XYZ file of N, CA, C and O in Angstrom:
716
model
N 153.775 90.321 96.073
C 153.290 91.026 94.898
C 154.060 92.335 94.769
O 154.285 93.038 95.741
N 154.462 92.648 93.561
C 155.209 93.867 93.305
C 154.513 94.671 92.227
O 153.766 94.157 91.399
N 154.829 95.934 92.225
C 154.306 96.852 91.232
C 154.751 96.407 89.839
O 155.869 95.944 89.664
N 153.895 96.572 88.865
C 154.183 96.096 87.519
C 154.278 97.227 86.516
O 154.999 97.150 85.552
N 153.532 98.299 86.722
C 153.573 99.424 85.796
C 154.690 100.376 86.162
O 154.914 100.656 87.330
N 155.375 100.893 85.140
C 156.447 101.849 85.367
C 156.084 103.211 84.773
O 156.902 104.086 84.691
N 154.842 103.366 84.363
C 154.374 104.584 83.730
C 153.415 105.288 84.691
O 152.367 104.740 85.034
N 153.748 106.515 85.106
C 152.928 107.222 86.090
C 151.538 107.552 85.578
O 150.578 107.588 86.344
N 151.412 107.785 84.282
C 150.092 108.082 83.727
C 149.180 106.854 83.853
O 148.035 106.964 84.288
N 149.699 105.693 83.492
C 148.917 104.452 83.646
C 148.601 104.194 85.110
O 147.513 103.754 85.450
N 149.566 104.463 85.964
C 149.365 104.238 87.390
C 148.232 105.112 87.927
O 147.412 104.652 88.707
N 148.176 106.361 87.497
C 147.117 107.244 87.995
C 145.744 106.782 87.526
O 144.756 106.938 88.247
N 145.663 106.182 86.347
C 144.385 105.629 85.880
C 143.979 104.423 86.718
O 142.810 104.271 87.074
N 144.951 103.583 87.048
C 144.673 102.408 87.869
C 144.292 102.780 89.301
O 143.533 102.071 89.951
N 144.790 103.911 89.778
C 144.542 104.324 91.164
C 143.094 104.733 91.408
O 142.711 104.975 92.544
N 142.286 104.758 90.380
C 140.860 105.065 90.562
C 140.134 103.900 91.229
O 139.054 104.066 91.768
N 140.743 102.734 91.212
C 140.203 101.556 91.883
C 140.734 101.540 93.321
O 141.938 101.656 93.542
N 139.830 101.407 94.296
C 140.222 101.487 95.712
C 141.251 100.435 96.108
O 142.186 100.723 96.861
N 141.092 99.214 95.611
C 142.036 98.148 95.959
C 143.417 98.449 95.385
O 144.439 98.293 96.066
N 143.456 98.915 94.146
C 144.725 99.264 93.515
C 145.365 100.453 94.218
O 146.574 100.468 94.451
N 144.555 101.431 94.570
C 145.063 102.599 95.291
C 145.706 102.178 96.606
O 146.799 102.634 96.952
N 145.044 101.279 97.313
C 145.583 100.775 98.572
C 146.917 100.056 98.336
O 147.883 100.252 99.079
N 146.983 99.231 97.297
C 148.215 98.519 96.969
C 149.344 99.502 96.667
O 150.456 99.358 97.186
N 149.073 100.526 95.837
C 150.096 101.506 95.477
C 150.577 102.270 96.713
O 151.775 102.533 96.870
N 149.636 102.600 97.599
C 149.971 103.300 98.835
C 150.925 102.463 99.685
O 151.988 102.926 100.092
N 150.549 101.219 99.951
C 151.373 100.382 100.825
C 152.710 100.019 100.184
O 153.709 99.861 100.885
N 152.745 99.903 98.857
C 154.021 99.663 98.173
C 154.933 100.870 98.354
O 156.121 100.729 98.642
N 154.379 102.074 98.209
C 155.177 103.291 98.383
C 155.650 103.437 99.830
O 156.787 103.846 100.079
N 154.792 103.096 100.787
C 155.181 103.160 102.200
C 156.341 102.199 102.460
O 157.337 102.559 103.096
N 156.221 100.972 101.945
C 157.298 99.994 102.126
C 158.595 100.486 101.489
O 159.674 100.391 102.087
N 158.498 101.032 100.272
C 159.686 101.537 99.586
C 160.297 102.724 100.332
O 161.524 102.882 100.369
N 159.456 103.549 100.938
C 159.945 104.676 101.720
C 160.651 104.168 102.982
O 161.749 104.613 103.308
N 160.039 103.200 103.649
C 160.624 102.646 104.872
C 161.941 101.914 104.593
O 162.839 101.911 105.437
N 162.063 101.306 103.415
C 163.292 100.590 103.052
C 164.369 101.513 102.495
O 165.475 101.078 102.200
N 164.037 102.793 102.319
C 165.008 103.764 101.827
C 165.124 103.823 100.319
O 166.024 104.484 99.794
N 164.236 103.149 99.603
C 164.262 103.206 98.136
C 163.771 104.571 97.673
O 164.368 105.204 96.809
N 162.668 105.035 98.266
C 162.171 106.386 97.983
C 162.884 107.330 98.939
O 162.870 107.133 100.152
N 163.517 108.342 98.371
C 164.292 109.288 99.163
C 163.558 110.624 99.253
O 163.375 111.294 98.248
N 163.150 110.982 100.473
C 162.434 112.238 100.698
C 163.460 113.315 101.035
O 164.252 113.138 101.974
N 163.439 114.416 100.308
C 164.395 115.493 100.616
C 164.158 116.039 102.025
O 163.012 116.172 102.465
N 165.248 116.366 102.716
C 165.144 116.911 104.076
C 164.357 118.216 104.101
O 163.668 118.516 105.063
N 164.467 118.974 103.037
C 163.842 120.298 103.006
C 162.403 120.286 102.488
O 161.826 121.347 102.261
N 161.817 119.116 102.297
C 160.460 119.057 101.749
C 159.478 119.640 102.751
O 159.491 119.287 103.928
N 158.622 120.561 102.287
C 157.780 121.333 103.200
C 156.445 120.673 103.566
O 155.714 121.182 104.405
N 156.100 119.542 102.981
C 154.868 118.828 103.320
C 155.230 117.678 104.262
O 156.224 116.988 104.042
N 154.420 117.464 105.280
C 154.679 116.380 106.227
C 154.177 115.060 105.636
O 153.013 114.688 105.795
N 155.051 114.377 104.945
C 154.723 113.105 104.290
C 154.293 112.066 105.315
O 153.380 111.277 105.078
N 154.945 112.068 106.462
C 154.615 111.080 107.499
C 153.195 111.287 108.031
O 152.513 110.315 108.360
N 152.739 112.537 108.082
C 151.360 112.810 108.497
C 150.387 112.188 107.492
O 149.418 111.533 107.866
N 150.656 112.391 106.206
C 149.791 111.823 105.164
C 149.801 110.302 105.235
O 148.763 109.655 105.118
N 150.975 109.732 105.468
C 151.102 108.268 105.569
C 150.342 107.747 106.784
O 149.533 106.824 106.670
N 150.592 108.348 107.940
C 149.992 107.869 109.183
C 148.469 108.015 109.208
O 147.782 107.271 109.904
N 147.943 108.975 108.453
C 146.505 109.200 108.420
C 145.842 108.586 107.185
O 144.699 108.908 106.871
N 146.583 107.742 106.493
C 146.078 106.998 105.335
C 145.427 107.907 104.290
O 144.381 107.590 103.737
N 146.083 108.995 104.013
C 145.624 109.919 102.965
C 146.275 109.464 101.660
O 147.233 110.051 101.169
N 145.749 108.366 101.133
C 146.354 107.653 100.011
C 146.692 108.558 98.825
O 147.835 108.592 98.380
N 145.691 109.238 98.293
C 145.921 110.045 97.089
C 146.899 111.185 97.341
O 147.792 111.436 96.527
N 146.736 111.891 98.466
C 147.641 112.997 98.782
C 149.073 112.483 98.955
O 150.023 113.090 98.464
N 149.206 111.376 99.658
C 150.520 110.778 99.878
C 151.180 110.424 98.547
O 152.319 110.814 98.275
N 150.454 109.707 97.693
C 151.015 109.282 96.401
C 151.317 110.478 95.502
O 152.316 110.472 94.771
N 150.478 111.501 95.562
C 150.691 112.702 94.750
C 152.048 113.334 95.068
O 152.730 113.832 94.177
N 152.437 113.284 96.335
C 153.711 113.883 96.728
C 154.895 112.944 96.515
O 155.910 113.357 95.966
N 154.775 111.676 96.924
C 155.949 110.792 96.862
C 156.335 110.400 95.440
O 157.490 110.047 95.207
N 155.401 110.479 94.493
C 155.798 110.087 93.133
C 156.802 111.056 92.523
O 157.447 110.743 91.533
N 157.000 112.212 93.152
C 157.980 113.197 92.673
C 159.397 112.872 93.141
O 160.359 113.420 92.635
N 159.514 112.000 94.137
C 160.811 111.768 94.779
C 161.628 110.698 94.059
O 161.091 109.783 93.445
N 162.927 110.838 94.220
C 163.855 109.852 93.688
C 163.552 108.485 94.289
O 163.376 108.353 95.493
N 163.484 107.492 93.439
C 163.239 106.122 93.897
C 161.798 105.680 93.774
O 161.516 104.485 93.863
N 160.875 106.625 93.551
C 159.474 106.216 93.434
C 159.286 105.407 92.146
O 159.768 105.781 91.090
N 158.591 104.316 92.253
C 158.320 103.486 91.086
C 159.499 102.626 90.675
O 159.453 101.961 89.654
N 160.561 102.646 91.460
C 161.719 101.814 91.148
C 161.505 100.409 91.661
O 160.901 100.197 92.707
N 162.001 99.486 90.911
C 162.006 98.100 91.335
C 163.472 97.736 91.527
O 164.263 97.793 90.583
N 163.842 97.412 92.754
C 165.244 97.145 93.092
C 165.392 95.676 93.448
O 164.655 95.160 94.292
N 166.338 95.018 92.807
C 166.595 93.600 93.036
C 167.722 93.430 94.056
O 168.579 94.309 94.190
N 167.766 92.288 94.738
C 168.878 92.023 95.659
C 170.205 91.949 94.897
O 170.239 91.629 93.709
N 171.299 92.230 95.599
C 172.615 92.183 94.954
C 172.910 90.771 94.457
O 172.431 89.782 95.019
N 173.665 90.719 93.367
C 173.983 89.437 92.747
C 175.217 89.586 91.861
O 175.595 90.697 91.495
N 175.831 88.474 91.482
C 176.990 88.536 90.582
C 176.590 88.986 89.172
O 175.452 88.802 88.746
N 177.550 89.558 88.490
C 177.353 90.029 87.114
C 178.678 89.858 86.381
O 179.736 90.163 86.942
N 178.614 89.390 85.143
C 179.864 89.122 84.427
C 180.631 90.382 84.038
O 181.787 90.301 83.641
N 180.053 91.545 84.174
C 180.776 92.775 83.844
C 181.574 93.310 85.032
O 182.275 94.304 84.903
N 181.476 92.633 86.178
C 182.233 93.024 87.378
C 183.222 91.918 87.731
O 182.817 90.783 87.956
N 184.494 92.262 87.775
C 185.504 91.260 88.139
C 185.400 90.907 89.614
O 185.451 89.752 89.994
N 185.280 91.923 90.446
C 185.148 91.730 91.894
C 183.865 92.410 92.344
O 183.597 93.534 91.965
N 183.123 91.736 93.167
C 181.913 92.345 93.681
C 180.676 91.975 92.888
O 180.717 91.160 91.959
N 179.578 92.579 93.274
C 178.273 92.300 92.695
C 177.662 93.575 92.133
O 178.298 94.624 92.128
N 176.411 93.453 91.690
C 175.627 94.606 91.271
C 174.254 94.528 91.932
O 173.791 93.454 92.315
N 173.628 95.685 92.036
C 172.222 95.772 92.409
C 171.526 96.314 91.170
O 171.834 97.419 90.720
N 170.641 95.515 90.602
C 169.906 95.942 89.413
C 168.651 96.682 89.860
O 167.997 96.294 90.831
N 168.325 97.761 89.149
C 167.126 98.547 89.457
C 166.491 99.009 88.151
O 167.183 99.320 87.186
N 165.162 99.020 88.146
C 164.414 99.493 86.988
C 163.549 100.666 87.405
O 163.001 100.673 88.507
N 163.405 101.630 86.511
C 162.428 102.690 86.705
C 161.856 103.027 85.341
O 162.136 102.347 84.357
N 161.059 104.073 85.279
C 160.374 104.372 84.021
C 161.313 104.817 82.910
O 160.974 104.719 81.741
N 162.502 105.275 83.246
C 163.382 105.790 82.203
C 164.575 104.906 81.866
O 165.126 105.019 80.771
N 164.998 104.039 82.808
C 166.204 103.269 82.522
C 166.331 102.034 83.412
O 165.593 101.855 84.376
N 167.299 101.210 83.045
C 167.711 100.041 83.811
C 169.079 100.376 84.370
O 169.956 100.825 83.632
N 169.280 100.196 85.666
C 170.540 100.565 86.295
C 171.262 99.345 86.856
O 170.614 98.419 87.353
N 172.574 99.399 86.796
C 173.425 98.465 87.515
C 174.247 99.295 88.490
O 175.023 100.167 88.078
N 174.035 99.027 89.784
C 174.731 99.755 90.837
C 175.805 98.833 91.417
O 175.488 97.762 91.933
N 177.045 99.246 91.309
C 178.153 98.431 91.800
C 178.101 98.314 93.321
O 177.793 99.274 94.026
N 178.373 97.100 93.810
C 178.413 96.870 95.249
C 179.379 95.737 95.554
O 179.823 95.018 94.657
N 179.688 95.588 96.822
C 180.563 94.494 97.253
C 179.791 93.180 97.173
O 178.570 93.177 96.969
N 180.479 92.080 97.381
C 179.796 90.783 97.363
C 178.875 90.620 98.576
O 178.081 89.688 98.628
N 178.944 91.556 99.530
C 178.024 91.558 100.674
C 176.847 92.504 100.445
O 175.971 92.629 101.291
N 176.844 93.236 99.323
C 175.741 94.137 99.002
C 175.952 95.580 99.403
O 175.051 96.407 99.273
N 177.144 95.931 99.848
C 177.472 97.304 100.247
C 177.710 98.139 98.992
O 178.621 97.854 98.203
N 176.876 99.174 98.777
C 176.994 100.008 97.582
C 178.335 100.713 97.511
O 178.855 101.181 98.519
N 178.879 100.797 96.297
C 180.100 101.550 96.053
C 179.685 102.928 95.548
O 178.902 103.026 94.603
N 180.156 103.989 96.183
C 179.711 105.333 95.808
C 180.049 105.691 94.361
O 181.119 105.346 93.859
N 179.089 106.339 93.714
C 179.260 106.879 92.357
C 179.618 105.835 91.309
O 180.319 106.124 90.347
N 179.153 104.613 91.493
C 179.403 103.566 90.497
C 178.066 102.994 90.043
O 177.672 101.896 90.436
N 177.375 103.801 89.234
C 176.073 103.408 88.690
C 176.135 103.547 87.175
O 176.573 104.581 86.659
N 175.708 102.507 86.481
C 175.632 102.550 85.026
C 174.161 102.484 84.652
O 173.432 101.621 85.142
N 173.725 103.429 83.812
C 172.326 103.468 83.374
C 172.237 103.083 81.907
O 173.025 103.544 81.083
N 171.245 102.246 81.607
C 170.978 101.832 80.232
C 169.560 102.255 79.884
O 168.615 101.848 80.568
N 169.418 103.039 78.849
C 168.085 103.426 78.387
C 167.462 102.234 77.668
O 168.155 101.482 76.985
N 166.155 102.085 77.821
C 165.478 100.929 77.235
C 165.601 100.899 75.710
O 165.687 99.826 75.123
N 165.672 102.049 75.085
C 165.795 102.067 73.632
C 167.176 101.617 73.154
O 167.374 101.343 71.967
N 168.154 101.519 74.068
C 169.492 101.053 73.706
C 169.663 99.539 73.841
O 170.711 98.999 73.504
N 168.621 98.855 74.335
C 168.685 97.400 74.419
C 168.528 96.824 73.017
O 167.581 97.150 72.314
N 169.457 95.993 72.621
C 169.398 95.329 71.324
C 168.630 94.020 71.469
O 167.829 93.653 70.617
N 168.864 93.327 72.583
C 168.242 92.030 72.812
C 168.193 91.760 74.313
O 169.099 92.157 75.042
N 167.125 91.088 74.744
C 167.073 90.596 76.121
C 166.690 89.121 76.067
O 165.954 88.693 75.181
N 167.221 88.363 77.017
C 166.977 86.922 77.013
C 167.267 86.376 78.414
O 167.692 87.123 79.304
N 167.043 85.091 78.585
C 167.409 84.412 79.830
C 168.272 83.212 79.489
O 168.178 82.650 78.401
N 169.128 82.852 80.427
C 169.913 81.639 80.330
C 169.456 80.766 81.491
O 169.843 81.004 82.645
N 168.596 79.792 81.194
C 168.009 78.965 82.243
C 169.040 78.091 82.954
O 168.923 77.839 84.147
N 170.050 77.634 82.229
C 171.067 76.788 82.849
C 171.888 77.551 83.884
O 172.207 77.022 84.946
N 172.230 78.791 83.566
C 173.047 79.592 84.481
C 172.189 80.489 85.387
O 172.752 81.231 86.200
N 170.873 80.412 85.226
C 169.954 81.263 85.980
C 170.389 82.732 85.855
O 170.695 83.408 86.844
N 170.396 83.214 84.605
C 170.900 84.561 84.344
C 169.955 85.327 83.429
O 169.379 84.760 82.496
N 169.831 86.615 83.717
C 169.194 87.553 82.809
C 170.302 88.060 81.900
O 171.363 88.486 82.375
N 170.089 87.981 80.588
C 171.117 88.334 79.615
C 170.585 89.449 78.730
O 169.463 89.375 78.232
N 171.388 90.492 78.556
C 170.972 91.556 77.639
C 172.160 92.059 76.835
O 173.297 92.023 77.280
N 171.829 92.468 75.620
C 172.824 93.055 74.728
C 172.478 94.529 74.612
O 171.328 94.893 74.359
N 173.468 95.370 74.822
C 173.242 96.809 74.850
C 174.049 97.503 73.754
O 175.161 97.101 73.445
N 173.436 98.506 73.169
C 174.095 99.309 72.135
C 174.875 100.420 72.843
O 174.323 101.140 73.678
N 176.159 100.528 72.521
C 177.014 101.566 73.103
C 177.568 102.393 71.948
O 178.154 101.844 71.020
N 177.387 103.712 72.017
C 177.811 104.558 70.901
C 179.312 104.453 70.660
O 180.115 104.420 71.592
N 179.663 104.367 69.397
C 181.044 104.290 68.917
C 181.806 103.062 69.418
O 183.033 103.061 69.446
N 181.087 102.038 69.849
C 181.712 100.789 70.300
C 180.841 99.631 69.847
O 179.660 99.805 69.547
N 181.405 98.430 69.842
C 180.565 97.268 69.518
C 179.552 97.030 70.643
O 179.768 97.415 71.792
N 178.434 96.398 70.286
C 177.426 96.049 71.291
C 178.065 95.189 72.373
O 179.008 94.446 72.113
N 177.517 95.284 73.596
C 178.060 94.521 74.716
C 176.965 93.642 75.293
O 175.832 94.085 75.485
N 177.306 92.374 75.566
C 176.382 91.442 76.206
C 176.756 91.342 77.680
O 177.924 91.166 78.019
N 175.732 91.446 78.547
C 175.932 91.403 79.997
C 175.023 90.328 80.588
O 173.859 90.211 80.201
N 175.576 89.555 81.532
C 174.803 88.526 82.233
C 174.714 88.892 83.710
O 175.732 89.186 84.341
N 173.494 88.819 84.231
C 173.255 89.041 85.654
C 172.753 87.725 86.224
O 171.720 87.212 85.790
N 173.484 87.171 87.183
C 173.175 85.859 87.747
C 172.324 86.029 89.010
O 172.835 86.456 90.051
N 171.047 85.703 88.900
C 170.135 85.896 90.022
C 168.999 84.886 89.961
O 168.582 84.482 88.867
N 168.489 84.510 91.094
C 167.305 83.654 91.143
C 166.066 84.353 90.619
O 165.063 83.720 90.314
N 166.159 85.674 90.460
C 165.037 86.474 89.953
C 165.169 86.763 88.459
O 164.560 87.694 87.955
N 165.970 85.987 87.750
C 166.266 86.282 86.344
C 165.023 86.316 85.456
O 164.918 87.148 84.554
N 164.063 85.432 85.699
C 162.846 85.435 84.876
C 162.000 86.673 85.153
O 161.458 87.293 84.230
N 161.894 87.019 86.421
C 161.137 88.222 86.796
C 161.822 89.475 86.251
O 161.164 90.375 85.740
N 163.139 89.508 86.321
C 163.895 90.645 85.791
C 163.647 90.774 84.286
O 163.405 91.877 83.775
N 163.669 89.657 83.582
C 163.389 89.648 82.145
C 161.999 90.220 81.873
O 161.831 91.094 81.018
N 160.988 89.722 82.600
C 159.614 90.193 82.400
C 159.479 91.683 82.687
O 158.778 92.402 81.966
N 160.140 92.165 83.730
C 160.050 93.584 84.089
C 160.708 94.477 83.041
O 160.160 95.513 82.674
N 161.875 94.083 82.559
C 162.553 94.882 81.531
C 161.718 94.884 80.254
O 161.550 95.923 79.614
N 161.167 93.734 79.910
C 160.319 93.649 78.719
C 159.104 94.576 78.857
O 158.765 95.313 77.933
N 158.469 94.571 80.025
C 157.306 95.423 80.275
C 157.697 96.897 80.237
O 156.997 97.717 79.639
N 158.814 97.258 80.852
C 159.271 98.647 80.847
C 159.575 99.113 79.422
O 159.245 100.246 79.044
N 160.177 98.221 78.615
C 160.445 98.559 77.209
C 159.139 98.801 76.456
O 159.029 99.759 75.690
N 158.162 97.931 76.649
C 156.868 98.086 75.981
C 156.218 99.412 76.354
O 155.693 100.117 75.492
N 156.244 99.752 77.629
C 155.652 101.014 78.068
C 156.389 102.202 77.476
O 155.771 103.197 77.092
N 157.704 102.125 77.403
C 158.512 103.205 76.836
C 158.170 103.391 75.356
O 158.005 104.523 74.889
N 158.035 102.299 74.622
C 157.690 102.364 73.200
C 156.299 102.961 73.022
O 156.090 103.830 72.177
N 155.333 102.496 73.829
C 153.972 103.049 73.743
C 153.962 104.544 74.023
O 153.269 105.303 73.356
N 154.748 104.974 74.995
C 154.816 106.395 75.341
C 155.419 107.194 74.183
O 154.932 108.267 73.848
N 156.477 106.673 73.563
C 157.101 107.352 72.427
C 156.128 107.475 71.254
O 156.035 108.524 70.617
N 155.395 106.400 70.976
C 154.415 106.420 69.885
C 153.302 107.416 70.196
O 152.914 108.223 69.346
N 152.804 107.387 71.420
C 151.738 108.302 71.836
C 152.186 109.759 71.711
O 151.481 110.596 71.178
N 153.392 110.041 72.185
C 153.914 111.413 72.116
C 154.109 111.860 70.673
O 153.834 113.002 70.333
N 154.567 110.938 69.822
C 154.765 111.280 68.414
C 153.438 111.571 67.723
O 153.311 112.538 66.974
N 152.435 110.738 67.990
C 151.123 110.923 67.379
C 150.476 112.230 67.819
O 149.766 112.872 67.051
N 150.714 112.656 69.038
C 150.099 113.860 69.566
C 150.875 115.124 69.271
O 150.431 116.213 69.602
N 152.067 114.988 68.654
C 152.811 116.183 68.256
C 152.740 116.405 66.750
O 153.145 117.454 66.264
N 152.263 115.396 66.026
C 152.153 115.541 64.551
C 150.929 116.358 64.177
O 149.979 116.522 64.782
């Protein structure tokens, strides 16, 4: 089971339920242990103390500020926009990322492309090729279609669709509350 919401406000509402709070806590612990959540060396709160003593709310209150929190990272896979090597696809509340890596999954430094959800023109799946397919709007250039070949293509499609929906709802909510 993986986290489904990419909106911190929605997540905090869901965390009022003890079972959900426990799930969010253990997901964050796993992400921290796997290196997805990056804790700054200079952070003055002992995160490990909060984790080890199961201080769920305090722990989540602090780790949601860190890079990687709430990210969903997929295993490396081939992508038609890379001639050599693979990509690691990642989603968070603000964007969809393609991180360049070798065909063994070794990240290539400073080779990350971010796509904002509002720049997606179309998303789809190719069941025959087991690929997540998206068309992206690029300023001053024609739209570009990208295929990511992964066994998780359906899940990737669902996650991007959900993240887009949340982003749209947030934009509408913010607009209504500023008018």
